[in-house]
Amino acid sequence: MSIVNTALYPLSDKTRRAEIVANAARQLDKDGAAAFPAFVTPEALADMVAEASARFDRAYRRDQRLGFNPQGPLAKVADEALLKRASPYSMWILGSDLLDDGGTLCTLYRSPELMTLAQEALGIARLHVTVDPLINVNVTYMGEGDQHGWHFDDNDFVVSLLLQAAETGGAFEYAPEVDTAPVEDIHAILDGNSSRTRLQKVEAGTLLLFRGRKALHRVTEVAGGKHRIIALLSYHTEPGFVYADEVKKNGLGRISAIAA
Ligand SMILES: O=C(O)CCC(=O)C(=O)O
Ligand SMILES: [Fe+2]
């Protein structure tokens, strides 16, 4: 059974594949993001939701107020007033050690089909899976009132797959190419008062490639009874990548794997 929806994404057909890659590269160039709606089959999506939900009781609860992690030229010009600005990070996170290594989600993560697509669309010679036992595939859940505040990522890019959308809210909002923006523009974005921001349409099953180090982004507050569930897939340009203990402690509340 194929995990990727080959009717929409016939990646083994050379011509169609080149079109899909070119289209994604264009979107990334223009917006810093490329979306692949209905990237996985409904059956694969249902498997992934089941795999993640089975371990939900072991998820780490994150409830913090954090700064926006300025990058690039912005990090040099940010003044005290800007650096003081923080927003809520409230969500549940599953470490990759809790996911079934032979399951559908981890199989997709390691699949040459997906890795080659991401590689070509992002214009990277070779991507490698992260070998960190805690952070390679992670699943984030957000319930009523949860949100993921404004920030830049430390990673150049992220690959995400929305497993389940919230009833209301839980929207992905971002302002591309603002690592070079003036300080006033950043204040305006954080105030919710900027024409530089946009909403990315993402539905369950949408794969998103996103340049998070150049874009200020957030997930808006979730409402309603349904969790927003998203898988975040980490790849690196060098083999053997492991995250710093501090990153693990902050994101997962622990630095070593939980015995199954
Ligand atoms: O949940 C999302 O859509 C984005 C998450 C995110 O920005 C991050 O983990 O850095
Ligand atoms: Fe992010």
Tab-separated table of C-alpha atoms and ligand atoms in Angstrom:
chain	number	residue	atom	x	y	z
A	1	MET	CA	0.000	0.000	0.000
A	2	SER	CA	1.350	3.366	-0.964
A	3	ILE	CA	1.540	6.061	1.718
A	4	VAL	CA	1.872	8.910	-0.773
A	5	ASN	CA	-1.247	9.763	-2.757
A	6	THR	CA	0.197	8.709	-6.112
A	7	ALA	CA	-2.947	9.753	-8.014
A	8	LEU	CA	-2.139	13.386	-7.175
A	9	TYR	CA	1.630	12.982	-6.765
A	10	PRO	CA	2.930	10.451	-9.296
A	11	LEU	CA	6.527	10.905	-8.146
A	12	SER	CA	7.876	7.932	-10.057
A	13	ASP	CA	6.807	9.488	-13.386
A	14	LYS	CA	9.797	11.624	-14.375
A	15	THR	CA	7.895	14.308	-16.274
A	16	ARG	CA	5.114	14.723	-13.696
A	17	ARG	CA	7.667	14.698	-10.916
A	18	ALA	CA	9.645	17.519	-12.547
A	19	GLU	CA	6.429	19.574	-12.755
A	20	ILE	CA	5.620	18.971	-9.086
A	21	VAL	CA	9.158	19.928	-8.035
A	22	ALA	CA	9.242	23.043	-10.231
A	23	ASN	CA	5.902	24.188	-8.887
A	24	ALA	CA	7.035	23.723	-5.261
A	25	ALA	CA	10.357	25.468	-5.894
A	26	ARG	CA	8.442	28.415	-7.380
A	27	GLN	CA	6.155	28.619	-4.333
A	28	LEU	CA	9.155	28.457	-1.998
A	29	ASP	CA	10.891	31.197	-3.913
A	30	LYS	CA	7.869	33.452	-3.906
A	31	ASP	CA	6.408	32.773	-0.438
A	32	GLY	CA	8.982	30.808	1.537
A	33	ALA	CA	6.443	27.964	1.705
A	34	ALA	CA	5.204	25.180	-0.558
A	35	ALA	CA	2.058	23.184	0.185
A	36	PHE	CA	1.174	19.721	-1.127
A	37	PRO	CA	-2.525	19.186	-0.309
A	38	ALA	CA	-3.713	15.579	0.168
A	39	PHE	CA	-0.108	14.367	0.020
A	40	VAL	CA	-0.886	11.064	1.748
A	41	THR	CA	-3.771	8.672	1.165
A	42	PRO	CA	-6.768	8.810	3.549
A	43	GLU	CA	-5.817	5.310	4.836
A	44	ALA	CA	-2.244	6.373	5.592
A	45	LEU	CA	-3.489	9.518	7.312
A	46	ALA	CA	-5.863	7.480	9.498
A	47	ASP	CA	-2.948	5.156	10.456
A	48	MET	CA	-0.778	8.114	11.422
A	49	VAL	CA	-3.506	9.675	13.569
A	50	ALA	CA	-4.020	6.306	15.293
A	51	GLU	CA	-0.266	5.803	15.862
A	52	ALA	CA	0.108	9.236	17.429
A	53	SER	CA	-3.126	9.117	19.429
A	54	ALA	CA	-2.123	5.785	20.985
A	55	ARG	CA	0.743	7.571	22.790
A	56	PHE	CA	-1.005	10.839	23.553
A	57	ASP	CA	-1.043	10.044	27.288
A	58	ARG	CA	2.788	10.177	27.274
A	59	ALA	CA	3.005	13.593	25.589
A	60	TYR	CA	4.929	16.418	27.239
A	61	ARG	CA	2.958	19.511	28.142
A	62	ARG	CA	4.601	22.768	27.151
A	63	ASP	CA	3.266	26.007	28.677
A	64	GLN	CA	5.696	28.866	28.277
A	65	ARG	CA	6.009	32.478	27.220
A	66	LEU	CA	8.930	32.850	24.859
A	67	GLY	CA	10.642	35.475	22.738
A	68	PHE	CA	10.535	35.293	18.964
A	69	ASN	CA	14.117	34.097	18.379
A	70	PRO	CA	15.283	36.751	15.856
A	71	GLN	CA	17.532	35.533	13.042
A	72	GLY	CA	19.917	37.042	10.506
A	73	PRO	CA	20.297	40.819	10.237
A	74	LEU	CA	17.261	41.317	12.480
A	75	ALA	CA	19.104	39.698	15.394
A	76	LYS	CA	21.720	42.462	15.163
A	77	VAL	CA	19.319	45.416	15.026
A	78	ALA	CA	16.675	44.186	17.493
A	79	ASP	CA	16.531	46.587	20.445
A	80	GLU	CA	15.507	45.892	24.029
A	81	ALA	CA	11.845	46.786	23.463
A	82	LEU	CA	11.631	44.263	20.628
A	83	LEU	CA	13.592	41.545	22.407
A	84	LYS	CA	11.237	41.861	25.395
A	85	ARG	CA	8.255	40.802	23.314
A	86	ALA	CA	7.058	37.287	24.019
A	87	SER	CA	4.065	35.134	23.206
A	88	PRO	CA	2.489	31.943	24.567
A	89	TYR	CA	3.653	28.480	23.580
A	90	SER	CA	1.046	26.010	24.780
A	91	MET	CA	0.846	22.510	23.333
A	92	TRP	CA	1.477	18.801	23.900
A	93	ILE	CA	4.493	17.182	22.211
A	94	LEU	CA	5.374	13.552	21.527
A	95	GLY	CA	9.068	12.646	21.334
A	96	SER	CA	10.023	10.394	18.438
A	97	ASP	CA	10.948	7.595	20.851
A	98	LEU	CA	7.230	7.246	21.582
A	99	LEU	CA	6.255	6.667	17.966
A	100	ASP	CA	6.213	3.250	16.302
A	101	ASP	CA	9.457	3.069	14.360
A	102	GLY	CA	7.964	0.656	11.838
A	103	GLY	CA	4.680	2.581	11.615
A	104	THR	CA	3.280	4.603	8.738
A	105	LEU	CA	4.491	8.009	9.945
A	106	CYS	CA	8.115	6.920	10.548
A	107	THR	CA	8.105	4.993	7.269
A	108	LEU	CA	7.063	8.141	5.398
A	109	TYR	CA	9.727	10.156	7.263
A	110	ARG	CA	12.503	7.858	6.023
A	111	SER	CA	11.069	7.263	2.551
A	112	PRO	CA	13.380	8.176	-0.352
A	113	GLU	CA	10.242	9.381	-2.175
A	114	LEU	CA	9.608	12.167	0.340
A	115	MET	CA	13.275	12.939	1.037
A	116	THR	CA	14.111	13.315	-2.634
A	117	LEU	CA	11.084	15.508	-3.222
A	118	ALA	CA	12.007	17.826	-0.303
A	119	GLN	CA	15.631	17.860	-1.460
A	120	GLU	CA	14.804	18.846	-5.016
A	121	ALA	CA	12.120	21.398	-4.100
A	122	LEU	CA	14.411	23.077	-1.555
A	123	GLY	CA	17.413	22.908	-3.882
A	124	ILE	CA	19.559	20.958	-1.395
A	125	ALA	CA	22.068	18.420	-2.727
A	126	ARG	CA	21.376	15.755	-0.122
A	127	LEU	CA	19.154	15.521	2.931
A	128	HIS	CA	19.712	13.138	5.829
A	129	VAL	CA	17.340	11.948	8.500
A	130	THR	CA	18.075	13.156	12.012
A	131	VAL	CA	19.465	10.298	14.112
A	132	ASP	CA	18.404	11.902	17.396
A	133	PRO	CA	16.224	9.353	19.225
A	134	LEU	CA	13.954	12.114	20.584
A	135	ILE	CA	13.703	14.651	17.775
A	136	ASN	CA	13.369	13.309	14.270
A	137	VAL	CA	9.643	12.890	13.813
A	138	ASN	CA	7.661	14.737	16.462
A	139	VAL	CA	3.948	15.144	16.850
A	140	THR	CA	2.409	18.280	18.350
A	141	TYR	CA	-1.153	18.399	19.668
A	142	MET	CA	-2.991	21.609	20.387
A	143	GLY	CA	-6.346	21.697	22.176
A	144	GLU	CA	-8.828	24.408	23.143
A	145	GLY	CA	-6.973	27.641	24.031
A	146	ASP	CA	-3.546	26.366	22.899
A	147	GLN	CA	-1.343	28.363	20.552
A	148	HIS	CA	2.206	28.382	19.236
A	149	GLY	CA	3.458	31.951	19.536
A	150	TRP	CA	5.329	34.060	16.978
A	151	HIS	CA	8.902	32.913	16.297
A	152	PHE	CA	11.655	32.256	13.813
A	153	ASP	CA	13.053	28.698	13.669
A	154	ASP	CA	16.685	27.763	14.232
A	155	ASN	CA	16.464	25.313	11.314
A	156	ASP	CA	16.637	26.569	7.722
A	157	PHE	CA	13.508	24.679	6.790
A	158	VAL	CA	10.893	22.367	8.217
A	159	VAL	CA	8.735	19.657	6.690
A	160	SER	CA	5.331	19.258	8.332
A	161	LEU	CA	2.304	17.070	7.743
A	162	LEU	CA	-1.015	18.133	9.266
A	163	LEU	CA	-2.676	14.985	10.622
A	164	GLN	CA	-5.851	16.595	11.946
A	165	ALA	CA	-7.158	20.152	11.722
A	166	ALA	CA	-8.839	21.964	14.616
A	167	GLU	CA	-12.527	22.866	14.351
A	168	THR	CA	-11.652	26.553	14.619
A	169	GLY	CA	-8.341	28.403	14.777
A	170	GLY	CA	-5.025	26.567	14.692
A	171	ALA	CA	-4.182	28.488	11.513
A	172	PHE	CA	-0.618	28.797	10.260
A	173	GLU	CA	0.147	32.514	9.886
A	174	TYR	CA	3.467	33.831	8.652
A	175	ALA	CA	5.416	36.796	7.360
A	176	PRO	CA	8.048	35.669	4.837
A	177	GLU	CA	11.511	37.211	4.385
A	178	VAL	CA	11.346	39.380	7.500
A	179	ASP	CA	14.739	38.442	8.922
A	180	THR	CA	15.882	41.595	7.107
A	181	ALA	CA	12.836	43.727	8.022
A	182	PRO	CA	13.032	46.957	10.044
A	183	VAL	CA	12.246	46.765	13.763
A	184	GLU	CA	8.915	48.652	13.321
A	185	ASP	CA	7.698	46.014	10.889
A	186	ILE	CA	8.374	43.273	13.421
A	187	HIS	CA	6.453	45.174	16.113
A	188	ALA	CA	3.539	45.544	13.679
A	189	ILE	CA	3.546	41.793	12.943
A	190	LEU	CA	3.618	40.937	16.651
A	191	ASP	CA	0.764	43.426	17.195
A	192	GLY	CA	-1.313	41.650	14.543
A	193	ASN	CA	-1.241	44.824	12.548
A	194	SER	CA	0.868	44.177	9.455
A	195	SER	CA	0.175	43.645	5.787
A	196	ARG	CA	3.285	41.431	5.624
A	197	THR	CA	1.470	38.477	7.230
A	198	ARG	CA	-0.566	35.848	5.441
A	199	LEU	CA	-2.436	32.666	6.288
A	200	GLN	CA	-1.289	29.394	4.735
A	201	LYS	CA	-4.143	27.106	3.792
A	202	VAL	CA	-3.403	23.729	5.379
A	203	GLU	CA	-5.844	20.833	5.640
A	204	ALA	CA	-5.404	17.387	7.146
A	205	GLY	CA	-3.033	15.499	4.834
A	206	THR	CA	-1.237	18.628	3.594
A	207	LEU	CA	2.540	18.415	3.495
A	208	LEU	CA	4.220	21.789	3.944
A	209	LEU	CA	7.816	22.772	3.201
A	210	PHE	CA	8.620	25.989	5.006
A	211	ARG	CA	11.668	28.236	5.334
A	212	GLY	CA	11.208	29.037	9.023
A	213	ARG	CA	14.494	30.810	9.613
A	214	LYS	CA	13.533	33.664	7.301
A	215	ALA	CA	9.858	33.924	8.239
A	216	LEU	CA	8.199	34.997	11.464
A	217	HIS	CA	5.374	32.510	12.028
A	218	ARG	CA	2.840	31.232	14.532
A	219	VAL	CA	-0.135	28.920	14.996
A	220	THR	CA	-3.239	30.845	16.076
A	221	GLU	CA	-5.314	29.863	19.120
A	222	VAL	CA	-7.247	26.622	18.753
A	223	ALA	CA	-10.947	26.473	19.621
A	224	GLY	CA	-13.480	23.669	19.680
A	225	GLY	CA	-13.222	20.094	20.885
A	226	LYS	CA	-10.949	18.698	18.181
A	227	HIS	CA	-7.168	18.633	18.616
A	228	ARG	CA	-4.958	20.129	15.942
A	229	ILE	CA	-2.371	17.382	15.355
A	230	ILE	CA	0.737	17.948	13.255
A	231	ALA	CA	3.841	15.870	12.520
A	232	LEU	CA	7.113	17.799	12.238
A	233	LEU	CA	9.814	16.010	10.252
A	234	SER	CA	13.431	17.110	10.787
A	235	TYR	CA	16.092	16.618	8.133
A	236	HIS	CA	19.645	17.908	7.949
A	237	THR	CA	22.209	18.552	5.262
A	238	GLU	CA	24.862	16.632	7.249
A	239	PRO	CA	24.489	13.009	8.352
A	240	GLY	CA	24.324	12.011	12.019
A	241	PHE	CA	22.635	15.137	13.388
A	242	VAL	CA	21.669	15.120	17.072
A	243	TYR	CA	20.053	18.088	18.845
A	244	ALA	CA	21.641	19.810	21.854
A	245	ASP	CA	20.358	18.660	25.255
A	246	GLU	CA	19.028	22.157	25.878
A	247	VAL	CA	16.783	21.945	22.803
A	248	LYS	CA	15.437	18.572	23.956
A	249	LYS	CA	14.917	19.746	27.529
A	250	ASN	CA	13.038	22.801	26.317
A	251	GLY	CA	10.855	21.027	23.768
A	252	LEU	CA	10.272	17.667	25.442
A	253	GLY	CA	11.176	18.125	29.084
A	254	ARG	CA	13.776	15.341	28.959
A	255	ILE	CA	17.033	14.438	27.265
A	256	SER	CA	16.822	10.668	27.070
A	257	ALA	CA	14.412	8.150	25.629
A	258	ILE	CA	11.601	6.712	27.737
A	259	ALA	CA	11.856	2.935	27.969
A	260	ALA	CA	8.957	1.425	26.017
B	1	LIG	O1	2.611	23.573	14.079
B	1	LIG	C1	2.992	24.182	13.078
B	1	LIG	O2	2.317	24.291	12.052
B	1	LIG	C2	4.324	24.884	13.070
B	1	LIG	C3	5.186	24.536	14.208
B	1	LIG	C4	6.426	25.374	14.263
B	1	LIG	O3	6.469	26.475	13.801
B	1	LIG	C5	7.629	24.837	14.902
B	1	LIG	O4	7.578	23.730	15.474
B	1	LIG	O5	8.670	25.505	14.866
B	2	FE	FE	8.460	27.175	13.762
